Coordinates of C-alpha atoms and ligand atoms in Angstrom, one line a residue:
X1 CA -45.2 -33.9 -287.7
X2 CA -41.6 -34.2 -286.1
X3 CA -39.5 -31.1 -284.8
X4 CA -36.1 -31.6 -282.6
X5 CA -34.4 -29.8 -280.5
X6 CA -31.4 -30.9 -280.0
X7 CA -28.7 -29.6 -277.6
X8 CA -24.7 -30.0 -278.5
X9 CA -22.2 -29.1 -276.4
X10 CA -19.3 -27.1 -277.6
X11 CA -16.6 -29.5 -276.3
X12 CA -13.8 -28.1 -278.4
X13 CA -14.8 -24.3 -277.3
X14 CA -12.0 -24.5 -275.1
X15 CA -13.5 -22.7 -271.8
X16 CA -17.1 -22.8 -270.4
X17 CA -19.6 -20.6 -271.3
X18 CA -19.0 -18.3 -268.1
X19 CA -15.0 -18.8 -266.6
X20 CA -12.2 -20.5 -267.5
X21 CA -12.8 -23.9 -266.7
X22 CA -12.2 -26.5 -269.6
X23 CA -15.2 -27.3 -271.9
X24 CA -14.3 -30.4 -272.0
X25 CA -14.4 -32.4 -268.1
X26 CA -13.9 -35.8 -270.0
X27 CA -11.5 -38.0 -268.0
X28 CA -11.1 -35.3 -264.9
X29 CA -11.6 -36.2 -261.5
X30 CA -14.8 -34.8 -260.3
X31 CA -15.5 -31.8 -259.1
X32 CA -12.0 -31.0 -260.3
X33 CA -13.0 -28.9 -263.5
X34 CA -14.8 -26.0 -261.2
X35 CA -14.8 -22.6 -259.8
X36 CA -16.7 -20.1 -258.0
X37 CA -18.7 -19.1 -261.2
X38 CA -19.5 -22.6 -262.2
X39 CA -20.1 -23.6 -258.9
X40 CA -22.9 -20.6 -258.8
X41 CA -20.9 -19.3 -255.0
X42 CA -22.4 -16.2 -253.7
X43 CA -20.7 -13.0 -255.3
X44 CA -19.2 -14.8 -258.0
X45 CA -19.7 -12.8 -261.3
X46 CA -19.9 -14.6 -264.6
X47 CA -18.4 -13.4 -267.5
X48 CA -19.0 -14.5 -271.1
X49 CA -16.2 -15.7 -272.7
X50 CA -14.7 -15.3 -276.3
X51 CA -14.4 -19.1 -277.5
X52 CA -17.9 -20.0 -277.0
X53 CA -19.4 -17.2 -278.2
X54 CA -17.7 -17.6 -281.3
X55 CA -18.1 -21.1 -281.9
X56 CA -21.9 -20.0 -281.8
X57 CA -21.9 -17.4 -284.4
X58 CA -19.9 -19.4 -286.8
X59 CA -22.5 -22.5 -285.7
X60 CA -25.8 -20.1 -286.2
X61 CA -24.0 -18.6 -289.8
X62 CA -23.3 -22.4 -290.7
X63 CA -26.7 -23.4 -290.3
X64 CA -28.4 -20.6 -292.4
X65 CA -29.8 -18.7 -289.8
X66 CA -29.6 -14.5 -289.0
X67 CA -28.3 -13.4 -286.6
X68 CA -29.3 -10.6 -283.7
X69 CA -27.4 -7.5 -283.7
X70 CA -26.2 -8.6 -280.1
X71 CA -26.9 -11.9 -278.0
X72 CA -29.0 -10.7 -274.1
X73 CA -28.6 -13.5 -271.6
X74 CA -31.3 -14.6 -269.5
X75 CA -32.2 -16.7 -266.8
X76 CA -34.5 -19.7 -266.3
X77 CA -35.0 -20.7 -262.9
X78 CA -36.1 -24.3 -261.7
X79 CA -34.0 -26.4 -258.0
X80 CA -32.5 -29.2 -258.8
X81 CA -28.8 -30.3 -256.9
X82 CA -27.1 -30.2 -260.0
X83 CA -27.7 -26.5 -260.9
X84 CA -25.7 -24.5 -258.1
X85 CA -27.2 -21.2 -258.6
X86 CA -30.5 -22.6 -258.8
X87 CA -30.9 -20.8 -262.4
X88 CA -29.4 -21.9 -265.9
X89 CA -28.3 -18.6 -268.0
X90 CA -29.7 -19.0 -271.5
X91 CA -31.8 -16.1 -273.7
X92 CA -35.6 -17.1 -273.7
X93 CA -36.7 -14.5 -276.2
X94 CA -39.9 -14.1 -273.9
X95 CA -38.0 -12.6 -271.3
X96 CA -36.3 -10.0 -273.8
X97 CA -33.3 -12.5 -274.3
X98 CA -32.1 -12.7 -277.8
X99 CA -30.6 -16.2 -279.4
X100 CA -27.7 -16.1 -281.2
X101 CA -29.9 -17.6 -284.5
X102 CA -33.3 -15.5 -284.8
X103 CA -34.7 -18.2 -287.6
X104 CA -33.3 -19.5 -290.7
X105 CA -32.7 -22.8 -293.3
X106 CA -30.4 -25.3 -292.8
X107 CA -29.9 -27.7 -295.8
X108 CA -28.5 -31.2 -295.3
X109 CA -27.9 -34.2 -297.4
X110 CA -29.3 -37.8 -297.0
X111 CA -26.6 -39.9 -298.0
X112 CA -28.9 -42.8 -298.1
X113 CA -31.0 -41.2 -301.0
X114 CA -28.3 -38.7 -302.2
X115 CA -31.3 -36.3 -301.7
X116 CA -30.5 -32.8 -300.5
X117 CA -33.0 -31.5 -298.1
X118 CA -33.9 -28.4 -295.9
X119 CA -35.4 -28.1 -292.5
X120 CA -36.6 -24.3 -291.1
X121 CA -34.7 -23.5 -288.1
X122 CA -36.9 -21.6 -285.2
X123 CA -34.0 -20.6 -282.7
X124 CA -30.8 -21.6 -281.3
X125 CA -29.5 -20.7 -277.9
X126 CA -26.6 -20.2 -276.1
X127 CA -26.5 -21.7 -272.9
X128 CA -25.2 -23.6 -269.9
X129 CA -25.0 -27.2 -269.4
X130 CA -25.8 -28.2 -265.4
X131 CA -23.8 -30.7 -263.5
X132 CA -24.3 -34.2 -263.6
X133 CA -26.2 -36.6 -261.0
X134 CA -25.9 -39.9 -260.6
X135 CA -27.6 -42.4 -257.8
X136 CA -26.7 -45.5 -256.1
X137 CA -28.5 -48.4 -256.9
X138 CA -32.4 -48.1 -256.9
X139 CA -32.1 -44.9 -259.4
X140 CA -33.7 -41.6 -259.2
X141 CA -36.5 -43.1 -256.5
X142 CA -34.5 -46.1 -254.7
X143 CA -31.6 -44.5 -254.3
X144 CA -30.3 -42.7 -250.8
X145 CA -27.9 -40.5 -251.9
X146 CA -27.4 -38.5 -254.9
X147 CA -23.8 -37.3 -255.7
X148 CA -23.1 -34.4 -257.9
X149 CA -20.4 -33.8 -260.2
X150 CA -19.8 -30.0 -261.2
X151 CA -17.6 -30.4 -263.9
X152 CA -20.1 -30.2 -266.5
X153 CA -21.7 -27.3 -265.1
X154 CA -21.2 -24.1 -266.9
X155 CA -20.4 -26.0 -270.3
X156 CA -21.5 -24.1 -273.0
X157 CA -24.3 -25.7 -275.0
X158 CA -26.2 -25.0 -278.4
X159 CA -29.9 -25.7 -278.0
X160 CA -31.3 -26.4 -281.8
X161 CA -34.6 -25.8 -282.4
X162 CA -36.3 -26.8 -285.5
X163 CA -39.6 -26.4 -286.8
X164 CA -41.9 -29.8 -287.1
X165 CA -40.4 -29.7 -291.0
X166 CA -39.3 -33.1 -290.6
X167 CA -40.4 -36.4 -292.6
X168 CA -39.9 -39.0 -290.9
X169 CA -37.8 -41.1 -288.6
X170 CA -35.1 -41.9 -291.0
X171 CA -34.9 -38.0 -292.4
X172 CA -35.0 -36.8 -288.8
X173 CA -31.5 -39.1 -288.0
X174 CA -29.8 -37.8 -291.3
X175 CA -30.6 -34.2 -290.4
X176 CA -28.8 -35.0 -286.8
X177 CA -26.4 -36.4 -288.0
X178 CA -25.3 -34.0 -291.0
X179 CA -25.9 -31.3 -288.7
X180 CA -23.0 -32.5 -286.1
X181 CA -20.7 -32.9 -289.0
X182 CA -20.9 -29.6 -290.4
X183 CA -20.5 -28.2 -286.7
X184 CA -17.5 -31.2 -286.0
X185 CA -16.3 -28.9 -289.7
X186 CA -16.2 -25.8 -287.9
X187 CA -14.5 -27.3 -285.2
X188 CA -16.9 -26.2 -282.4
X189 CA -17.6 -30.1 -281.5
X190 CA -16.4 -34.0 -281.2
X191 CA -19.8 -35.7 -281.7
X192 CA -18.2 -38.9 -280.8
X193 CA -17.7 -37.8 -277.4
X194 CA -20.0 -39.8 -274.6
X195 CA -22.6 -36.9 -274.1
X196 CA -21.4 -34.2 -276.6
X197 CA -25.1 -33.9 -278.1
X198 CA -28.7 -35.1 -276.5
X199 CA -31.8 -34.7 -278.5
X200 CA -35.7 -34.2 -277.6
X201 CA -38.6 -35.3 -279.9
X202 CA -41.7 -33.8 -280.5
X203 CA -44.2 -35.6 -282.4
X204 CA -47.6 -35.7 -283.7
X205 CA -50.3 -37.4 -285.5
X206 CA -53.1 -36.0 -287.2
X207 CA -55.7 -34.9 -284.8
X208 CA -53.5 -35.1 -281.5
X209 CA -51.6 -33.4 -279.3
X210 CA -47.9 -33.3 -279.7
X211 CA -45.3 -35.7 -277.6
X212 CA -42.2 -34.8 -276.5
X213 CA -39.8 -37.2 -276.4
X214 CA -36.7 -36.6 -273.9
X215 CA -33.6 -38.3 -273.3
X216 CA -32.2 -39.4 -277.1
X217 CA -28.5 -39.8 -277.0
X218 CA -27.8 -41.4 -280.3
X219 CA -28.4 -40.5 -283.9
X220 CA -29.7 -44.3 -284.4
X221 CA -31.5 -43.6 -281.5
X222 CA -33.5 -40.7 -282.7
X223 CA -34.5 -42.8 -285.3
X224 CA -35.6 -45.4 -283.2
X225 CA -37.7 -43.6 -280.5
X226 CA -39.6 -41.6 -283.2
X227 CA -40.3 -44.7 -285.0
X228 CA -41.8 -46.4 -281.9
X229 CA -43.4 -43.0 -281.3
X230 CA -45.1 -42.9 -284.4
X231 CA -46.4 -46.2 -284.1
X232 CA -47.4 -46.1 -279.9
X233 CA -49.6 -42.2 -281.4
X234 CA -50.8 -44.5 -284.2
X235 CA -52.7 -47.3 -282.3
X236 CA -54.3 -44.7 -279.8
X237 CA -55.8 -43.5 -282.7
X238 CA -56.7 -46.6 -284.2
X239 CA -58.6 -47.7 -281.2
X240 CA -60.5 -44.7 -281.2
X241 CA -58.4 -42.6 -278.5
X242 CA -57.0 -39.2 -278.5
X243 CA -52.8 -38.5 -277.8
X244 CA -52.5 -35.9 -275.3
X245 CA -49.7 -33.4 -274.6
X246 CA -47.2 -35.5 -272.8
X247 CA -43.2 -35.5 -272.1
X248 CA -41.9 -38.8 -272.0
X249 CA -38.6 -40.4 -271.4
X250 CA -37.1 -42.6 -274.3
X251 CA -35.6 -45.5 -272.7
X252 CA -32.8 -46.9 -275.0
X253 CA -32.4 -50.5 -273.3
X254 CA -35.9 -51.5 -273.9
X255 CA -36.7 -49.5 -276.9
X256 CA -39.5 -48.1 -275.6
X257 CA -40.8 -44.1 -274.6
X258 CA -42.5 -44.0 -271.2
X259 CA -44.6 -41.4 -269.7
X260 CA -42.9 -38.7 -267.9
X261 CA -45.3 -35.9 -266.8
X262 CA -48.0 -34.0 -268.2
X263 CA -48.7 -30.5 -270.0
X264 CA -49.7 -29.1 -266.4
X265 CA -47.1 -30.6 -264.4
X266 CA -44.6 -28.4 -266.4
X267 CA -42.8 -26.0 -264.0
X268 CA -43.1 -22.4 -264.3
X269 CA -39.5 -20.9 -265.0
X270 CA -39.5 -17.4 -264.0
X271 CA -37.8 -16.0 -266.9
X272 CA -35.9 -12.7 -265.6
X273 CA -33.3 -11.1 -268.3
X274 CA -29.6 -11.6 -266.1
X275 CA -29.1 -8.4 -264.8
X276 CA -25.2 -9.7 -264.4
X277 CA -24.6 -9.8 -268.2
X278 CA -24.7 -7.0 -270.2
X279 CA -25.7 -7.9 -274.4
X280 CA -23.0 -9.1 -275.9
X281 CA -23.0 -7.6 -279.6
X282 CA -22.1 -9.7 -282.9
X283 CA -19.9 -7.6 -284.9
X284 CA -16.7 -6.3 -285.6
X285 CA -13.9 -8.5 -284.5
X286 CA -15.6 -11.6 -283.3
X287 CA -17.7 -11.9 -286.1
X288 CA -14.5 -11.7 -288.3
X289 CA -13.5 -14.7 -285.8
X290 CA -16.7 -16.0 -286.0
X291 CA -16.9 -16.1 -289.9
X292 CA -13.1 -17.6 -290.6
X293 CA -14.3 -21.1 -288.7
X294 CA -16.6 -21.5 -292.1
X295 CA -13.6 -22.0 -294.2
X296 CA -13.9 -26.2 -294.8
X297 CA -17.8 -27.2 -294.8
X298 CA -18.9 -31.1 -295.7
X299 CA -20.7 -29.8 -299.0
X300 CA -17.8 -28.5 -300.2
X301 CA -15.7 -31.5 -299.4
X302 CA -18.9 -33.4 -301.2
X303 CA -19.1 -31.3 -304.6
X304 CA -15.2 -31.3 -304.9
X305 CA -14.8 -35.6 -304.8
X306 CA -18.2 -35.7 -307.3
X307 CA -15.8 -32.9 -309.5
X308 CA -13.1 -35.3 -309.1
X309 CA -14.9 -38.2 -310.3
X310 CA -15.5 -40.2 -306.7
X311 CA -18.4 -42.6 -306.2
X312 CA -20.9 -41.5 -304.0
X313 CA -20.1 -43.9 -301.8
X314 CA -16.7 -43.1 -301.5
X315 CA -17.5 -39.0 -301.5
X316 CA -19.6 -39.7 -298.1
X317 CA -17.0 -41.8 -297.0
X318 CA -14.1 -39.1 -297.3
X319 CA -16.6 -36.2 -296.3
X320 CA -18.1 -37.9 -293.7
X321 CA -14.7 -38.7 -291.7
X322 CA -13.2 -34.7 -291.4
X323 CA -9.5 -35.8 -290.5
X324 CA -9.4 -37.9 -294.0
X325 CA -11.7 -35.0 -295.6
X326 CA -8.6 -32.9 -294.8
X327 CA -5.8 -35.3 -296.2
X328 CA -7.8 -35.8 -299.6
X329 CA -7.5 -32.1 -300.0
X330 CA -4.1 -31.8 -299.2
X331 CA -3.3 -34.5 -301.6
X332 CA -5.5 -34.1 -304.6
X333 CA -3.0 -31.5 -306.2
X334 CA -0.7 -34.0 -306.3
X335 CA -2.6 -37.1 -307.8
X336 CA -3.2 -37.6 -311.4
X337 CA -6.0 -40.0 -311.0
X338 CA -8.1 -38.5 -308.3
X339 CA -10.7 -41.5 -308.3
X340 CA -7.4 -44.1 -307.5
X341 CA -6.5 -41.3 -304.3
X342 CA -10.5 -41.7 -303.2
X343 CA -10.5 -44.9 -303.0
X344 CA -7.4 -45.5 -301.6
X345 CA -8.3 -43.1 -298.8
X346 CA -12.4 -43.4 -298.7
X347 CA -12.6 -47.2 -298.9
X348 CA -9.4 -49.7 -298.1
X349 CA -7.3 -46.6 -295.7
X350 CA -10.3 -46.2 -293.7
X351 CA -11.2 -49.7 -293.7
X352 CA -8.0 -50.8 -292.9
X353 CA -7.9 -48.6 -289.6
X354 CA -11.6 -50.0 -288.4
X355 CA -10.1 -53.8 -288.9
X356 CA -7.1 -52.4 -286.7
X357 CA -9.2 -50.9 -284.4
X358 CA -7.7 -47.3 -285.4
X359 CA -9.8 -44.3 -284.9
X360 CA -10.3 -42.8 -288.4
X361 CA -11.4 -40.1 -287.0
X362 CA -8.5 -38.9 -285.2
X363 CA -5.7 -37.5 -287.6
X364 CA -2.8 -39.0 -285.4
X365 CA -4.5 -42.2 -287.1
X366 CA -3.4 -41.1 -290.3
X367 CA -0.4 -41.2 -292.6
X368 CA 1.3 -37.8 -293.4
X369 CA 0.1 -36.3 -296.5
X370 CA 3.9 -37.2 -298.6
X371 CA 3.0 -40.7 -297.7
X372 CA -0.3 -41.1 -299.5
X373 CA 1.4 -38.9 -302.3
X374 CA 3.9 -41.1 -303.2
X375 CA 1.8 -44.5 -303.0
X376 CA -0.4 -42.8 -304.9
X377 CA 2.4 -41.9 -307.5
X378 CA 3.8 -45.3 -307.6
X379 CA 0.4 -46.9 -308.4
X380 CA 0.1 -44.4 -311.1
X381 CA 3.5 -45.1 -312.6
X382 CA 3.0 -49.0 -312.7
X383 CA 5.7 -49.0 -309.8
X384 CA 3.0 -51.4 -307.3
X385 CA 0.1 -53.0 -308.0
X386 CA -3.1 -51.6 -306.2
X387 CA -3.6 -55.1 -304.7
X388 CA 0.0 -54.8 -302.7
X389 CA -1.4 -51.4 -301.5
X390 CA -4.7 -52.7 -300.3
X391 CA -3.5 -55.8 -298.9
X392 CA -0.1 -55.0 -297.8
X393 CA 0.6 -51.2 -297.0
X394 CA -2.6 -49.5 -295.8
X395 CA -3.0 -52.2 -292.8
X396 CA 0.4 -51.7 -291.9
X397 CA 0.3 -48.1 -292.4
X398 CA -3.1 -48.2 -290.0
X399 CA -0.8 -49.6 -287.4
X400 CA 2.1 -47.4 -288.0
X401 CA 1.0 -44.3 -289.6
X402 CA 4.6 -42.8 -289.4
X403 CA 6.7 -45.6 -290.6
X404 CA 7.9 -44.8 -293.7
X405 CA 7.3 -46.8 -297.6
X406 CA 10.9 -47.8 -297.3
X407 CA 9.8 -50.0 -294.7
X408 CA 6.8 -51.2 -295.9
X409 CA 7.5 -52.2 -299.4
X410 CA 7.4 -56.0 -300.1
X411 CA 10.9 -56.8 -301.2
X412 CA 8.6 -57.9 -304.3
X413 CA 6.9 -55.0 -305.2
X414 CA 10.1 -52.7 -304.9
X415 CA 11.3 -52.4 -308.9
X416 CA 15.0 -50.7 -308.8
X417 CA 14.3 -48.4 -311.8
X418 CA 18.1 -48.3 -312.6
X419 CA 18.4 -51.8 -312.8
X420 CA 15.3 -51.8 -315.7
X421 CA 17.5 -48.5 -317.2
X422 CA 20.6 -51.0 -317.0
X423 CA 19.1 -53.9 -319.3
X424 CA 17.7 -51.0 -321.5
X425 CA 20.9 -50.0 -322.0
X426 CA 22.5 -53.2 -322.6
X427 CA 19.4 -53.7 -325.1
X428 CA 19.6 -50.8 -327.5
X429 CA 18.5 -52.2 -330.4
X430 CA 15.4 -53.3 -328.9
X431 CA 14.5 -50.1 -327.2
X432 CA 15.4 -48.8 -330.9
X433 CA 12.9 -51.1 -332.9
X434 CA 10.6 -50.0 -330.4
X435 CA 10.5 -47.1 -330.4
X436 CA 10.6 -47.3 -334.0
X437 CA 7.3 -48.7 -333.4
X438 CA 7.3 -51.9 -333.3
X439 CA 5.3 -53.3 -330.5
X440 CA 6.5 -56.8 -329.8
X441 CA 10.1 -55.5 -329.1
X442 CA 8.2 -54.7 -325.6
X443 CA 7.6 -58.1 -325.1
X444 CA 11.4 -59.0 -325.7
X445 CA 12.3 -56.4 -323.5
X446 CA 9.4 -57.4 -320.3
X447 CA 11.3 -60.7 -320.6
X448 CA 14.9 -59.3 -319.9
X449 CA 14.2 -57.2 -317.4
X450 CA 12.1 -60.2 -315.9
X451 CA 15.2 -62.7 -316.5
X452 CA 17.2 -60.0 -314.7
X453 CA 15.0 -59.2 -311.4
X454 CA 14.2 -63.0 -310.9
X455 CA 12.3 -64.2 -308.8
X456 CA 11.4 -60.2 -307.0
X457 CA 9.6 -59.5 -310.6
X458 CA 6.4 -57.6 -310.3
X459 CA 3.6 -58.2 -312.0
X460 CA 4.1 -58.3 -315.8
X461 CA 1.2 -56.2 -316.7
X462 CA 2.5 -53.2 -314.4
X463 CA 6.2 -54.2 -315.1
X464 CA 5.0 -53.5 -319.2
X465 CA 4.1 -50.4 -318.7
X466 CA 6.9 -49.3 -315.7
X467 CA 9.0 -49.9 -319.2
X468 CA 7.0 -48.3 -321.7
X469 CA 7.4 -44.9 -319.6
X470 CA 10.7 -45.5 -319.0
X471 CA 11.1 -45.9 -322.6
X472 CA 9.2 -42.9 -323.1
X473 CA 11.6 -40.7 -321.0
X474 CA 14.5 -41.9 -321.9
X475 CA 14.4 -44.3 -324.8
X476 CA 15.9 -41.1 -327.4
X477 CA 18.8 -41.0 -325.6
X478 CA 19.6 -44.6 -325.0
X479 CA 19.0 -44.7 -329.0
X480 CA 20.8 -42.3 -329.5
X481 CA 23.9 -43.3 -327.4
X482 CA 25.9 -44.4 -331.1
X483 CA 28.7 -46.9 -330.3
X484 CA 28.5 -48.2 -326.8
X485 CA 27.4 -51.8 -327.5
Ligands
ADP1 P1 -42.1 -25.0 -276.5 O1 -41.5 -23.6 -276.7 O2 -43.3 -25.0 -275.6 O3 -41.0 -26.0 -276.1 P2 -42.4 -25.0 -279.3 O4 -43.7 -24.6 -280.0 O5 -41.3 -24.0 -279.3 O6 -42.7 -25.5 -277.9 O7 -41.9 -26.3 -280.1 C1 -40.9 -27.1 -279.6 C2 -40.7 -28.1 -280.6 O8 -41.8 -28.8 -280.9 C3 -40.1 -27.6 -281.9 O9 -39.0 -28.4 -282.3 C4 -41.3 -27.7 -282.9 O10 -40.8 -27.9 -284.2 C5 -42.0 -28.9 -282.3 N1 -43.4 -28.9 -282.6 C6 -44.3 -27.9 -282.5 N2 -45.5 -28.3 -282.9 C7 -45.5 -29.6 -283.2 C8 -46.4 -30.5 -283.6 N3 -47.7 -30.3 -283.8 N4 -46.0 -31.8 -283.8 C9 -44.7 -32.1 -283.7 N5 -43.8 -31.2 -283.3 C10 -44.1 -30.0 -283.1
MG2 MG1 -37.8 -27.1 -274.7
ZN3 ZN1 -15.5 -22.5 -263.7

């Protein structure tokens, strides 16, 4: 059996859980993102603040669960140097606290399998991330000095707690990893951030104990350390042994868990509700707040591409990646051939900005919506060959996401459109027979325009049928024009 908990910060909250400070310390000098609430100092009061609280609400609807008429803070007490007051607010439930997500369903999609999948969700809290430690050289043991760094401390964090519903290690890494996209949807979190999410294991095999397994930073690494979990549980019990109750650390480097401390080394916590925080009920306006972040969700994005004919591959692609997610909405309206706008965007934009070392991810990366419109409109109209767009455009586009088609059309994929409407012009009778319906008039016509653009001429095929639809639009009046050859 496998159940996670898994604890994501809300980096995009804006504040911490309790003051003002930044919820996101990335980059800061230390100790620089702090004040007297975060830094626990005696008569400091905290105070719960609005962008946190809704992130969470909006989180705990998105994942399927109910929600308590109001959330009640509580504290959990332990010493260590990087928790100032010397107790992290969060609402244990045995100490009359209430989590923001009393129990639900969350269902997630394994991209690998296509299979859609569900996993019972037991709680989530709302609660404080602590500073950060490091040590000199020697680690936790070796080292003389610690030094602290507040600015973490006071971040607010979603602990995730699932029940043991999971299937294995592969399922357990899609389930991670679908549920930080639909929270990166809501816009409560950058997963990509260096420690925006940590995740525990617990597992068990038939007839033992269960493990927990600390310290998982990764998705591939969840997938990993239950793997080697499963397999470490499974030769104790081939050689006749028995797994005990056991936290242990997964070191990533080595790919190994190690043992940490036993079931009755576990510290008491002293559980007291905070008598500084009054509930904080879920209604009324935040709620409203809470429930407007659910507009744009990954399965939506998903079921629209499959409607619009993408591959599955390509759907995932788009979905998975939010900022290009949002560009294939805004330009689906506008694109006759909505597979041709999928791939463009799914497969050769998004590999185009990897080669150049863009971050998909991050919309600045991308071209402006009227950009992708009109390549997309040209391809459609025969204007540019697909093969100019992949091999030309998008990787200069990746580099220069502002610059405009002007600039980067070959000089050979650029067809003047009024110079194909002057040879039609000067070719009436063919245009005539042609439309007239006879076919190899086309051909005669390809050539002329061909003999006129020299050496710049696009590709015959797409020149063809640039022609027909210019024929098309215009041809009855170029017919009809009695007299002027
Ligand atoms: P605690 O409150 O002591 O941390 P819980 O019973 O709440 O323990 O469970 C914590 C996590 O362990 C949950 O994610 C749950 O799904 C998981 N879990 C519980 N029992 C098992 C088990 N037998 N095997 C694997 N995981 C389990
Ligand atoms: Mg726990
Ligand atoms: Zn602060």
């Amino acid at each position: 059996m496998i159940g996670l908990e898994i604890h994501v910060q809300l980096t995009e909250a804006g504040t911490k859980l309790f003051c003002g400070c930044k919820s996101n310390y990335r980059g800061l000098p230390a100790n620089t993102n702090v004040c007297p609430v975060c830094l626990g100092q005696p008569g400091a009061l905290p105070v719960p603040q609005e962008g946190p609280v809704v992130y969470a609400v909006a989180a705990s609807l998105q994942l399927g669960c109910r929600l308590p008429p109001a959330v009640v803070f509580t504290r959990k007490h332990y010493f260590y140097p990087d928790l100032p007051k010397n107790y992290q607010i969060t609402e244990y439930e045995g100490a009359h606290g209430a989590p923001v997500c009393l129990g639900g369903t969350f269902k997630y999609l394994d991209p690998a399998g296509w299979e859609w999948r569900s996993v019972r969700i037991r709680r989530i809290n709302l609660e404080e991330d602590p500073g950060r430690s490091s040590y000199l050289r020697g680690g936790i043991l070796g080292s003389p000095v610690v030094m602290v760094d507040y600015n973490r401390s006071g971040v607010p964090l979603l602990e995730i707690v699932t029940e043991p519903d999971l299937r294995g290690p592969r399922d357990a890494r899609a389930m991670v990893e679908y549920l930080l996209l639909t929270l990166e949807y809501l816009g409560a979190v950058n997963p990509r951030l260096e420690g925006a999410f940590r995740v525990d294991a617990n597992i068990s095999v038939p007839g033992g104990e269960r493990v927990e397994v600390k310290n998982i930073g990764s998705t591939l690494d969840v997938e990993r350390a239950i793997r080697y979990e499963l397999l470490r549980q499974g030769k104790i019990v081939e050689h006749g042994g028995r797994v005990e109750r056991e936290t242990r650390h997964w070191d990533s480097a080595r790919g190994v868990t190690r043992p940490l401390r036993h079931k009755e080394e576990e510290e008491e916590y002293l559980y007291i509700p905070d008598p500084d925080l009054p509930p904080v009920p879920i209604g009324g306006a935040l709620l409203a707040k809470a429930r407007r972040l659910l507009a744009l969700t990954p399965g939506e994005v998903l079921a629209t591409l499959e409607e619009d004919g993408a591959t599955r591959e390509q759907a995932w692609s788009i979905a998975s990646t939010p900022s290009i997610a949002r560009l294939y909405l805004e330009t689906r309206g506008h694109a006759a051939d909505k597979r041709l706008l999928a791939r463009l965007l799914g497969v050769d934009l998004k590999g185009a900005l990897q080669r150049a070392g863009r971050d998909p991810y991050s919309p600045g990366s991308l071209p402006p919506p009227t950009t992708i419109t009109r390549l997309v409109a040209m391809v459609e109209k025969g204007e540019i060959p697909y093969d100019t767009v992949k091999g030309l455009i998008l990787p200069r586009l990746a580099v220069n996401p502002s610059a405009s088609l002007e600039e980067l059309l070959p000089e050979k994929a650029r067809v003047d459109e009024s110079l194909i409407l002057e040879v039609l012009a000067a070719e009436r009778g063919a245009v005539c027979d042609y439309l007239d319906g006879e076919e190899k008039a086309l051909n005669y016509l390809v050539g002329r325009v061909i003999r006129r653009l020299g050496r710049r001429a696009v590709d015959p095929r797409r020149l063809r049928s640039l022609i027909a639809r210019l024929i098309e639009e215009r041809g009855a009046s170029i017919c009809g024009m009695e007299g002027r050859d």
